[in-house]
Coordinates of C-alpha atoms and ligand atoms in Angstrom, one line a residue:
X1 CA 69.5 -56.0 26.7
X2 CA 69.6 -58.6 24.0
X3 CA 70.2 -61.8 24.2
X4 CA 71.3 -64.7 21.8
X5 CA 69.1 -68.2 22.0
X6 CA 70.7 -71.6 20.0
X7 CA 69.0 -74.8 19.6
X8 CA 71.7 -77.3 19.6
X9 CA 70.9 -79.5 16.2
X10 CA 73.0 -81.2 15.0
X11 CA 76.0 -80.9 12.6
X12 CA 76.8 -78.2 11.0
X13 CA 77.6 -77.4 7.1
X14 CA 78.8 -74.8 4.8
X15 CA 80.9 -71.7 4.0
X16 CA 82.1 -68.5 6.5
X17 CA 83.6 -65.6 5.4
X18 CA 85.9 -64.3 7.9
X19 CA 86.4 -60.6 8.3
X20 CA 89.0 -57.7 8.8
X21 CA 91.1 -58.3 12.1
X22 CA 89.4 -56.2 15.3
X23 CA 93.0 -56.5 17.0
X24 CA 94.5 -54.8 13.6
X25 CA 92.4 -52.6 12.7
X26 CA 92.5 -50.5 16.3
X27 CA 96.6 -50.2 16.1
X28 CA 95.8 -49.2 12.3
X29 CA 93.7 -46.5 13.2
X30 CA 95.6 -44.9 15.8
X31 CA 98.5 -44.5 13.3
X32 CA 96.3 -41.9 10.9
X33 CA 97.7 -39.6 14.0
X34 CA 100.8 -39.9 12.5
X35 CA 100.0 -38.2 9.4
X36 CA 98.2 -34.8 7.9
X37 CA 97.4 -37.0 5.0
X38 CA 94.4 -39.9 4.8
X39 CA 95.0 -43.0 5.4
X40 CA 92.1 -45.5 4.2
X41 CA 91.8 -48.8 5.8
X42 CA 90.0 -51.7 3.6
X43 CA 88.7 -55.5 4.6
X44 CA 88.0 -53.0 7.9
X45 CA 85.3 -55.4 10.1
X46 CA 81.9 -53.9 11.3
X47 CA 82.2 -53.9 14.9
X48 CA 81.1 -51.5 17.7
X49 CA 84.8 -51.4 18.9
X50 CA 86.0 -49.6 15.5
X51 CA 83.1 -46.6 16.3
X52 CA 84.3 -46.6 19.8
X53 CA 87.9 -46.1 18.2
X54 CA 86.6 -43.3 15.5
X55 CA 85.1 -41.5 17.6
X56 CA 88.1 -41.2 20.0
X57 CA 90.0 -40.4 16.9
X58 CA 87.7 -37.9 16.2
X59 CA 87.5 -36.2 19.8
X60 CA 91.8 -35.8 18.9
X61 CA 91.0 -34.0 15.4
X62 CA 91.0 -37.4 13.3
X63 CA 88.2 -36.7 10.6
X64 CA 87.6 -40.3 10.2
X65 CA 84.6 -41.5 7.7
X66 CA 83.3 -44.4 5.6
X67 CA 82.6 -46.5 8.6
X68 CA 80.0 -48.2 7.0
X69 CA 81.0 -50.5 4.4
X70 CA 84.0 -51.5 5.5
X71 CA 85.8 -48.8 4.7
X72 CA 87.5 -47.0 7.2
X73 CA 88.5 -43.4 5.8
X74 CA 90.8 -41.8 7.9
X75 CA 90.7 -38.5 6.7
X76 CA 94.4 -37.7 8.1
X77 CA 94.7 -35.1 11.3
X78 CA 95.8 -31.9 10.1
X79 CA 96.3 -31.0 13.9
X80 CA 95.2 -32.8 16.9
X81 CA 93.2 -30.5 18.1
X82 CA 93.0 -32.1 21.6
X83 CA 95.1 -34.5 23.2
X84 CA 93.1 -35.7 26.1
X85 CA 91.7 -39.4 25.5
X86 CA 89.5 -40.0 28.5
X87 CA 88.5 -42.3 30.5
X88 CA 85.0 -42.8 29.4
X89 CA 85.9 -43.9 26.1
X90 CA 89.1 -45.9 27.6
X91 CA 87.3 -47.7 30.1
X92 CA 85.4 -49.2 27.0
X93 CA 88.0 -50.2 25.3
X94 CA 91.7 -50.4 26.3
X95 CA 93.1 -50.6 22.8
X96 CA 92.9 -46.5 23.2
X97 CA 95.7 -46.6 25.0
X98 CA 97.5 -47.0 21.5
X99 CA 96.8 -42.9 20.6
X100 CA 99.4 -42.3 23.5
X101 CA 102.6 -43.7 21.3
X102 CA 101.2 -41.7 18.1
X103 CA 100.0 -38.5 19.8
X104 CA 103.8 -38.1 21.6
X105 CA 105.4 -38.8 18.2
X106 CA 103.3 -36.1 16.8
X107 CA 102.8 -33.7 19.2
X108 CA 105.2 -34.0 22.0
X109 CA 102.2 -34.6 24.2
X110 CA 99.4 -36.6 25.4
X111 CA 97.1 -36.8 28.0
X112 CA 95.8 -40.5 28.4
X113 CA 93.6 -42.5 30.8
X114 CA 95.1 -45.6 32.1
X115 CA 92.3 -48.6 31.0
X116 CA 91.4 -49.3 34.3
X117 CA 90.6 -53.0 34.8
X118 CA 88.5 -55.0 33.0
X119 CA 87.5 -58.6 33.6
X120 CA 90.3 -60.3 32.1
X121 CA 92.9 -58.6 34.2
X122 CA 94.8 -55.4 36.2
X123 CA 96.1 -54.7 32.5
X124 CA 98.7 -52.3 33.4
X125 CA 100.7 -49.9 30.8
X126 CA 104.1 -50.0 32.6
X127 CA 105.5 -51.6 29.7
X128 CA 104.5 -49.1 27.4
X129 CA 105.9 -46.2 29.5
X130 CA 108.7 -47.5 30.4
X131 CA 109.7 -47.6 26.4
X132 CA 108.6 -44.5 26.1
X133 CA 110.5 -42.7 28.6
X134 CA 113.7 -44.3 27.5
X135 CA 112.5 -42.5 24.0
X136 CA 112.7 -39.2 26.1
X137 CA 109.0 -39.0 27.9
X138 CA 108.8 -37.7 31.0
X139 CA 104.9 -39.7 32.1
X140 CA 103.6 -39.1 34.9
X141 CA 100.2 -40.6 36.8
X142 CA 97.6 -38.3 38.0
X143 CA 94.0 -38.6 38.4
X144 CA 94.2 -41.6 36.8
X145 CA 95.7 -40.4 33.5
X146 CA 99.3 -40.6 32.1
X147 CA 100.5 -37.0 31.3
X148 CA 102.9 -37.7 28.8
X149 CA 105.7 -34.9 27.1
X150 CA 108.6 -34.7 25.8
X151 CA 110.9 -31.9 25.5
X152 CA 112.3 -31.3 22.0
X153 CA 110.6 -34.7 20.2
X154 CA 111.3 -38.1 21.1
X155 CA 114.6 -40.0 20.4
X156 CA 115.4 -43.3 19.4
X157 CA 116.9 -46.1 21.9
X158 CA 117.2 -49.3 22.4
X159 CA 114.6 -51.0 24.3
X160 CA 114.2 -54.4 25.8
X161 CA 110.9 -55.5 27.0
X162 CA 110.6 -57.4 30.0
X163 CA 107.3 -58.9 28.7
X164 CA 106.6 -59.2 24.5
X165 CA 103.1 -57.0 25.1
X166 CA 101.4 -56.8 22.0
X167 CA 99.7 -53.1 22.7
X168 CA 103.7 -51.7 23.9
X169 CA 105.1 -53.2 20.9
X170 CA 102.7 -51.2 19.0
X171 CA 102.8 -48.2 20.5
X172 CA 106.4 -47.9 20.6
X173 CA 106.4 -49.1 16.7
X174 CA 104.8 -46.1 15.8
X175 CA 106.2 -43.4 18.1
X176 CA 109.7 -44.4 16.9
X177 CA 108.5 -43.8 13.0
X178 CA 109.3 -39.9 13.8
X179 CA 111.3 -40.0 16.3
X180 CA 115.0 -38.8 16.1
X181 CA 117.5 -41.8 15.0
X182 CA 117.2 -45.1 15.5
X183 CA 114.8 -47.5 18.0
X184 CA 115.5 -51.5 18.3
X185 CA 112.8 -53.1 20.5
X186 CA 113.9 -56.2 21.6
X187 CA 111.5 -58.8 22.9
X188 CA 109.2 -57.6 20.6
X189 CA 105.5 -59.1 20.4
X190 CA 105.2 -61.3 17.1
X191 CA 101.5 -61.4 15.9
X192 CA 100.0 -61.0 12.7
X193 CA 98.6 -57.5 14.1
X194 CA 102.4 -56.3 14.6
X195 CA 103.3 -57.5 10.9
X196 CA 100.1 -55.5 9.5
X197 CA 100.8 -52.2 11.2
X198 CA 104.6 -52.1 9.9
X199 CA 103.5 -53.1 6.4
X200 CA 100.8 -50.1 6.8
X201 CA 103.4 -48.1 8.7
X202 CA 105.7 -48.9 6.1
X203 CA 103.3 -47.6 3.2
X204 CA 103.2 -44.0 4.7
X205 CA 106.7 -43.5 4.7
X206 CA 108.4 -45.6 8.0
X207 CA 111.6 -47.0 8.2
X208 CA 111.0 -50.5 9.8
X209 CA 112.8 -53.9 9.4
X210 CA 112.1 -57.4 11.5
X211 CA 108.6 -57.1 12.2
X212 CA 107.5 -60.8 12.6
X213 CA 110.5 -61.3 14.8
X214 CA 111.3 -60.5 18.1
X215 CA 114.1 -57.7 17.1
X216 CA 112.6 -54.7 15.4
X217 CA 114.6 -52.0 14.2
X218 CA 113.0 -48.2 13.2
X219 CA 115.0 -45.4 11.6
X220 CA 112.7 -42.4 12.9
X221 CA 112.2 -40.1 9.9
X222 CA 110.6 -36.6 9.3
X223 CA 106.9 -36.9 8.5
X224 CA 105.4 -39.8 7.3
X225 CA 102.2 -39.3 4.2
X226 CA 98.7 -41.3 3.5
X227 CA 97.9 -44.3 2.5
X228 CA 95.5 -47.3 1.6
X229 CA 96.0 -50.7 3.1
X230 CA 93.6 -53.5 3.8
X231 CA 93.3 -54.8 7.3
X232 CA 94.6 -58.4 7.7
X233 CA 92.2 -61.7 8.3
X234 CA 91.1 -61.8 11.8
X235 CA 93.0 -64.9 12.8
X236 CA 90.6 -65.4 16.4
X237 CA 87.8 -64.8 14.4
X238 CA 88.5 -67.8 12.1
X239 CA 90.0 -69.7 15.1
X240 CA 86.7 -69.3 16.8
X241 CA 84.1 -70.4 14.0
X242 CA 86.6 -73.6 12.9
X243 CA 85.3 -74.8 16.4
X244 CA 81.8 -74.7 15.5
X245 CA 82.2 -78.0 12.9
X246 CA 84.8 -79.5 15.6
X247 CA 82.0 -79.0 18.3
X248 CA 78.7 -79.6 16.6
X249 CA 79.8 -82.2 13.9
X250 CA 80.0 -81.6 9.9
X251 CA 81.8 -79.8 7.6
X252 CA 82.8 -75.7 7.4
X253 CA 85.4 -74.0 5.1
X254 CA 86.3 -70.4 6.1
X255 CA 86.5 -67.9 2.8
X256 CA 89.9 -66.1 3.9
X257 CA 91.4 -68.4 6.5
X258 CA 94.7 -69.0 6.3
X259 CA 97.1 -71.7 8.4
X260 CA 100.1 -69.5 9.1
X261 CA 97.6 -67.2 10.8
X262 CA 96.8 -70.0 13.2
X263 CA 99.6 -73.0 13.4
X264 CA 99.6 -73.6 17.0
X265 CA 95.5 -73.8 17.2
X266 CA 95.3 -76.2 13.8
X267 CA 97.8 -78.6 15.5
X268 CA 95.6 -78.8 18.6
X269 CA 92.6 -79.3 16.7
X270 CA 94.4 -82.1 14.3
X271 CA 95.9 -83.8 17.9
X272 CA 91.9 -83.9 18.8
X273 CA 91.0 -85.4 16.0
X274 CA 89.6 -83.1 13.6
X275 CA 90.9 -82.8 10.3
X276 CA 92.3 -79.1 9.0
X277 CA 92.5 -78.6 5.1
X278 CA 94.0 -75.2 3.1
X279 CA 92.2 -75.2 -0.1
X280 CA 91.9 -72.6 -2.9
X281 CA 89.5 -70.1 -0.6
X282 CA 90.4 -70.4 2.8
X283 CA 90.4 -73.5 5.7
X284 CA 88.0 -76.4 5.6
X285 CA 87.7 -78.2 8.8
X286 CA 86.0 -81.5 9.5
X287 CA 84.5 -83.1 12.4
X288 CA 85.2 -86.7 11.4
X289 CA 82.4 -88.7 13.3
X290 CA 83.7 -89.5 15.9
X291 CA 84.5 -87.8 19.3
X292 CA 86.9 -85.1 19.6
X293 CA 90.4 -86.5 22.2
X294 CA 90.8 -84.6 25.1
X295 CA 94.2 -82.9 24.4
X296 CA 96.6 -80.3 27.2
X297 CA 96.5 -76.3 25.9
X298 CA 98.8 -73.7 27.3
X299 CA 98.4 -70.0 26.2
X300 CA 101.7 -68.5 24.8
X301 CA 103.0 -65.4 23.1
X302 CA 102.5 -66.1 19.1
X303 CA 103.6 -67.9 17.6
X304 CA 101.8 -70.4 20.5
X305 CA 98.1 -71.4 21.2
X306 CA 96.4 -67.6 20.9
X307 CA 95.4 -66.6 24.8
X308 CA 92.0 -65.3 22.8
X309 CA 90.9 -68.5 21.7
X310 CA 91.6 -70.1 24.8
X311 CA 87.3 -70.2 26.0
X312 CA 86.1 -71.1 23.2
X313 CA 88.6 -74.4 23.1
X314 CA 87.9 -74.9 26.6
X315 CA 84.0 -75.4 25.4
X316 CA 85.0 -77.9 22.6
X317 CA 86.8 -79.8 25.1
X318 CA 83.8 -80.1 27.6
X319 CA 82.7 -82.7 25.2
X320 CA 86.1 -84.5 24.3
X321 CA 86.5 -87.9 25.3
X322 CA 88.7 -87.6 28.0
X323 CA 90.5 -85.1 30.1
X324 CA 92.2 -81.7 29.0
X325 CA 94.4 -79.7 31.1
X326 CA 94.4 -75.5 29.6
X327 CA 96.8 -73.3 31.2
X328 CA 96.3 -69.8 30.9
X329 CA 99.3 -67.7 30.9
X330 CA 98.6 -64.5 29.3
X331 CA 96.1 -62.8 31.8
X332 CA 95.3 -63.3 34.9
X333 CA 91.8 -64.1 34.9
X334 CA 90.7 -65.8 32.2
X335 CA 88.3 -68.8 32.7
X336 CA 85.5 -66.9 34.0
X337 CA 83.4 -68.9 31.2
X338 CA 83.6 -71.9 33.2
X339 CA 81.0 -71.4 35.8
X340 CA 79.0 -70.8 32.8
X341 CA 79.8 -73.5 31.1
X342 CA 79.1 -76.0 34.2
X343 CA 76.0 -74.4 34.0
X344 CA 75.2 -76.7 30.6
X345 CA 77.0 -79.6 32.5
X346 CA 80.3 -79.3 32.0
X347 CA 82.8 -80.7 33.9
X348 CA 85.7 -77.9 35.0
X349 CA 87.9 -77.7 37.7
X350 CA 89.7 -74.1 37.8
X351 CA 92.7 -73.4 40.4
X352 CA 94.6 -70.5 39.9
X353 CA 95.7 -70.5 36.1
X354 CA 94.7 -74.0 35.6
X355 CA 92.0 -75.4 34.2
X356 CA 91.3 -79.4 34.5
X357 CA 88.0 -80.1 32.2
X358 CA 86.7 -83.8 31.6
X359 CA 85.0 -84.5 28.9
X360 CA 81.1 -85.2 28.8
X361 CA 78.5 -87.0 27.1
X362 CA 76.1 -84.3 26.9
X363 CA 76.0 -81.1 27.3
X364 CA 72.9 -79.5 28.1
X365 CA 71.1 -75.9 27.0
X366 CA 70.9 -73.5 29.7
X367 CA 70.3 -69.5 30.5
X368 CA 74.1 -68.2 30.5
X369 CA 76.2 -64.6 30.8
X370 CA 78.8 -63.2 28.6
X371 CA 81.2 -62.2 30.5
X372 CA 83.7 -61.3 28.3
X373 CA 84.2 -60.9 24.5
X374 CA 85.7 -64.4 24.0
X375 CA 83.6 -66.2 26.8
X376 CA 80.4 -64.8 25.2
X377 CA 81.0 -66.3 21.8
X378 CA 82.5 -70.1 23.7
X379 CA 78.6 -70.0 25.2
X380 CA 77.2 -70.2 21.5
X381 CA 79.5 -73.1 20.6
X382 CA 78.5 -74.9 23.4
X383 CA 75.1 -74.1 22.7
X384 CA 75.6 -76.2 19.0
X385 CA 76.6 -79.0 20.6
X386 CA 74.3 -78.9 23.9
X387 CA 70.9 -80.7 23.9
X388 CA 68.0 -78.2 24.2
X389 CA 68.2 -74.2 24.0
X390 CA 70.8 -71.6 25.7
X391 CA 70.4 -68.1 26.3
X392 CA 73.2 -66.1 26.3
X393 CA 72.7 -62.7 27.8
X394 CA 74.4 -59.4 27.6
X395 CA 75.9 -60.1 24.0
X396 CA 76.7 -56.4 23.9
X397 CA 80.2 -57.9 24.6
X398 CA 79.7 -59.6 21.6
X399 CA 79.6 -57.0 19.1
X400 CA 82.5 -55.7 19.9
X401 CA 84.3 -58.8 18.4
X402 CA 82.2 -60.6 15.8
X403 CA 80.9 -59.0 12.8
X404 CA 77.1 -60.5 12.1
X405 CA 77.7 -63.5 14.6
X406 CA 74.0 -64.6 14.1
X407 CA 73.8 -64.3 10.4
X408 CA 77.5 -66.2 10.0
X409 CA 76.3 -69.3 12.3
X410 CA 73.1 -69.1 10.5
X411 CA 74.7 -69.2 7.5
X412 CA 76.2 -73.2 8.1
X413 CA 72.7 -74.5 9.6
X414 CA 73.1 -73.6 13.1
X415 CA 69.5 -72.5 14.6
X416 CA 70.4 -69.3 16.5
X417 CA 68.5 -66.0 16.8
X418 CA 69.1 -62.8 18.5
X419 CA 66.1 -61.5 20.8
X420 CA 65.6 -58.6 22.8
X421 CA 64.4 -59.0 26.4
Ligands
EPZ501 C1 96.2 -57.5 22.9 O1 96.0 -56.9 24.2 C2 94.8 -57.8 22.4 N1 94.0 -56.6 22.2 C3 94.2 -58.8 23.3 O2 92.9 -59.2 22.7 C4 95.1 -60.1 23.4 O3 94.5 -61.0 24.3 C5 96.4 -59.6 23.9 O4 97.0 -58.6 23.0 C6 97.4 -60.8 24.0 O5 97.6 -61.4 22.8 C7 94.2 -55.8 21.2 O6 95.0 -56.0 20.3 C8 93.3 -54.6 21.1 P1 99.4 -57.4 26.0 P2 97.2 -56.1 25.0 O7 100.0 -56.0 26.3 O8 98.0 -55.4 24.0 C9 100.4 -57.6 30.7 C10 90.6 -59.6 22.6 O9 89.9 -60.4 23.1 N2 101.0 -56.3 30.5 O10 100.2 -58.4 25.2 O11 96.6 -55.3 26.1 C11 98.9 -57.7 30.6 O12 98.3 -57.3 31.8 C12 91.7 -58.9 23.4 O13 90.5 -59.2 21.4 C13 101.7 -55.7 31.6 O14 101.8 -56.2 32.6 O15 97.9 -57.4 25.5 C14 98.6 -59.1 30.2 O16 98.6 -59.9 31.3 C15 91.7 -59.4 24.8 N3 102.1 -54.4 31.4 C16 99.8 -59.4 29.3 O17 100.9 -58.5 29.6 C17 102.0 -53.7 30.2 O18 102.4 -52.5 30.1 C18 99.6 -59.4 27.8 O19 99.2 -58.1 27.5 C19 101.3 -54.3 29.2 C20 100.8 -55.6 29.3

């Protein structure tokens, strides 16, 4: 297993380019299902999660190539051949469950393992087949897999959700592209991701107005062809390395960043004190000397403070002056970074989906877990700012998120390297 060690040394200066959007590109992806014709992906990141999601694609009768340079060349699915996603591959990664919405619209049938849990949460689907069988799916549960049909193609309707899920909206999105007349999802999830995959959707043939808002309207419509569109920024991934200046000190401007991806996290970090530019490339963001203010976070639905950035803020404010208050309200169980981080000497109270966090003076290098994608990668930034060396461990959860994690913090003078033990 490998492991990541970081000398905290000081501040930290320079230039990161930030990469294709994980969360995009696997609701991308899934939508070559849609279509006998390729659909080629640019700006597509390098991440173990995108394999994962090729080769599921190819297990349906996706040829899908040109992983490599960050090109993902979906070479269309004449036919799904098969239409069982299982569980090994879904257990790894839940944004599989996004072939089930394609697959019906397709196929008229789809045989898809439920996630499972995973540390953040239960992470049920009843959202998604909910919307679906108002659409016409009859879904049913056995063996742990949702045996999904319909009976003549799915229709449109008009669906509210009870919840804005990002995953449902999606797969509904692109199972009402072919389906028969006309879908409104109302309540529908907002992100950046959501926008992408209409303007993609949109490309190949869809009929879609309002993405961006929470009323999305879809005229289903016969078949839908190729085509080439580049993956959005990955707004988490810039939110996460803007926090590396903020945490260790200096000055960092991420090539690609842009505000509008980000507006609820740039106003916490201005209210703590650190100073957020747009300028011709991308962000810069300066630590201006003097300690970061503690400052209260809750996790929202976008456009609010992003649920996936919620760790690696919680580290920045184990060294505020003062103390912060972060409210999780996405999942369910999402502070399991905090033991870790008490580990270096922070001070964290967690009850329930509160977290209390006064700042310290110093926190200090210690041997630490990944526990999660986003907890892994809020152990390195309080490694910057700690005195002495952490070791992070099992940052296989890592490369599922962040593309070249050591060379990028490298890259602006932090002293980081990967090891195998
Ligand atoms: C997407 O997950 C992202 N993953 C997550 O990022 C992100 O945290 C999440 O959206 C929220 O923004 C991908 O895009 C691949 P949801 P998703 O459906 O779609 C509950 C990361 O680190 N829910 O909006 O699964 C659910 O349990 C990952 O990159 C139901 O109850 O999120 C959760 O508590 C982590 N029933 C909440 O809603 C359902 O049918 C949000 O889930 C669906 C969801």
């Amino acid at each position: 297993m490998d492991s990541i060690v970081i000398k905290g040394n000081g501040p930290v200066n320079g230039q990161i380019p930030i990469a294709g959007a994980k969360n995009a590109c696997l609701t991308l992806m899934p939508a070559t299902l849609l279509s006998e014709e390729p659909l080629t992906l640019t700006n597509a990141p390098r991440l173990s999660d995108i394999k994962t999601m090729a080769e599921l694609l190819a297990s349906l009768g996706t040829e899908v190539a040109g992983l490599q340079d960050g090109t993902v060349q979906a070479l269309g699915t004449k036919e799904i051949t098969n239409h069982v996603a299982h569980y090994d591959i879904v257990r790894k990664m839940r944004a599989s469950n996004l072939v089930l919405g394609p697959m019906l619209a397709r196929m008229g049938h789809a045989v898809v393992s439920l996630p499972g849990g995973c540390a953040i949460g239960a992470r049920p689907m009843d959202i998604h087949t909910d919307a679906l069988e108002q659409m016409g799916a009859t879904i049913e549960l056995k063996d742990g897999y949702l045996h999904a049909k319909t009976n003549g193609g799915l229709k449109g309707a008009m669906i509210k959700l009870r919840f804005a899920s990002v995953g449902a909206t999606e797969n509904i999105l692109m199972a009402a592209t072919l389906a028969k007349g006309t879908t409104v999802i109302d309540n529908a999830a907002k992100e950046p991701e959501i926008v992408d995959l209409a303007e993609c959707l949109r490309k190949m043939g869809a009929q879609i107005e309002g993405e961006g808002t929470s009323r999305i309207e879809i005229q289903g419509v016969d078949r839908l062809h190729g085509a080439t569109h580049p993956v959005v920024t990955d707004r988490i991934e810039l939110g996460t390395y803007m926090l590396a200046p903020a945490i260790a000190g200096g000055e960092v401007e991420l090539l690609g960043g842009r505000r509008n991806l980000l507006e609820a996290f740039c106003d916490k970090l201005e209210e703590a004190d650190i100073s957020v530019t747009e300028t011709a490339k991308g962000l810069l963001v300066k630590n201006k000397g003097s300690r970061v203010k503690a400052v209260n976070v809750k996790t929202e639905i976008f456009p609010g403070f992003p649920t996936d950035l919620q760790a690696q803020m919680m580290a920045l404010l184990c060294t505020a002056e003062g103390t912060s208050v972060l409210e999780e309200t996405i999942f369910e169980n999402r502070f399991m970074h905090a033991p870790e981080l008490t580990r270096m000497g922070a001070n964290i109270e967690v009850s329930g989906g509160m977290a209390t966090v006064t700042g310290v003076d110093q926190l200090k290098g210690a041997p630490v877990m990944a526990t999660d994608l986003r907890a892994s990668v809020s152990m390195i930034l309080a490694g910057l700012a700690a005195e002495g060396e952490t070791v992070v461990s099992r940052v296989y959860h890592l490369d599922r998120g962040y593309e070249k994690v050591v060379r990028k913090f490298s890259g602006i003078g932090a002293q980081i390297e990967r090891i195998t033990t």
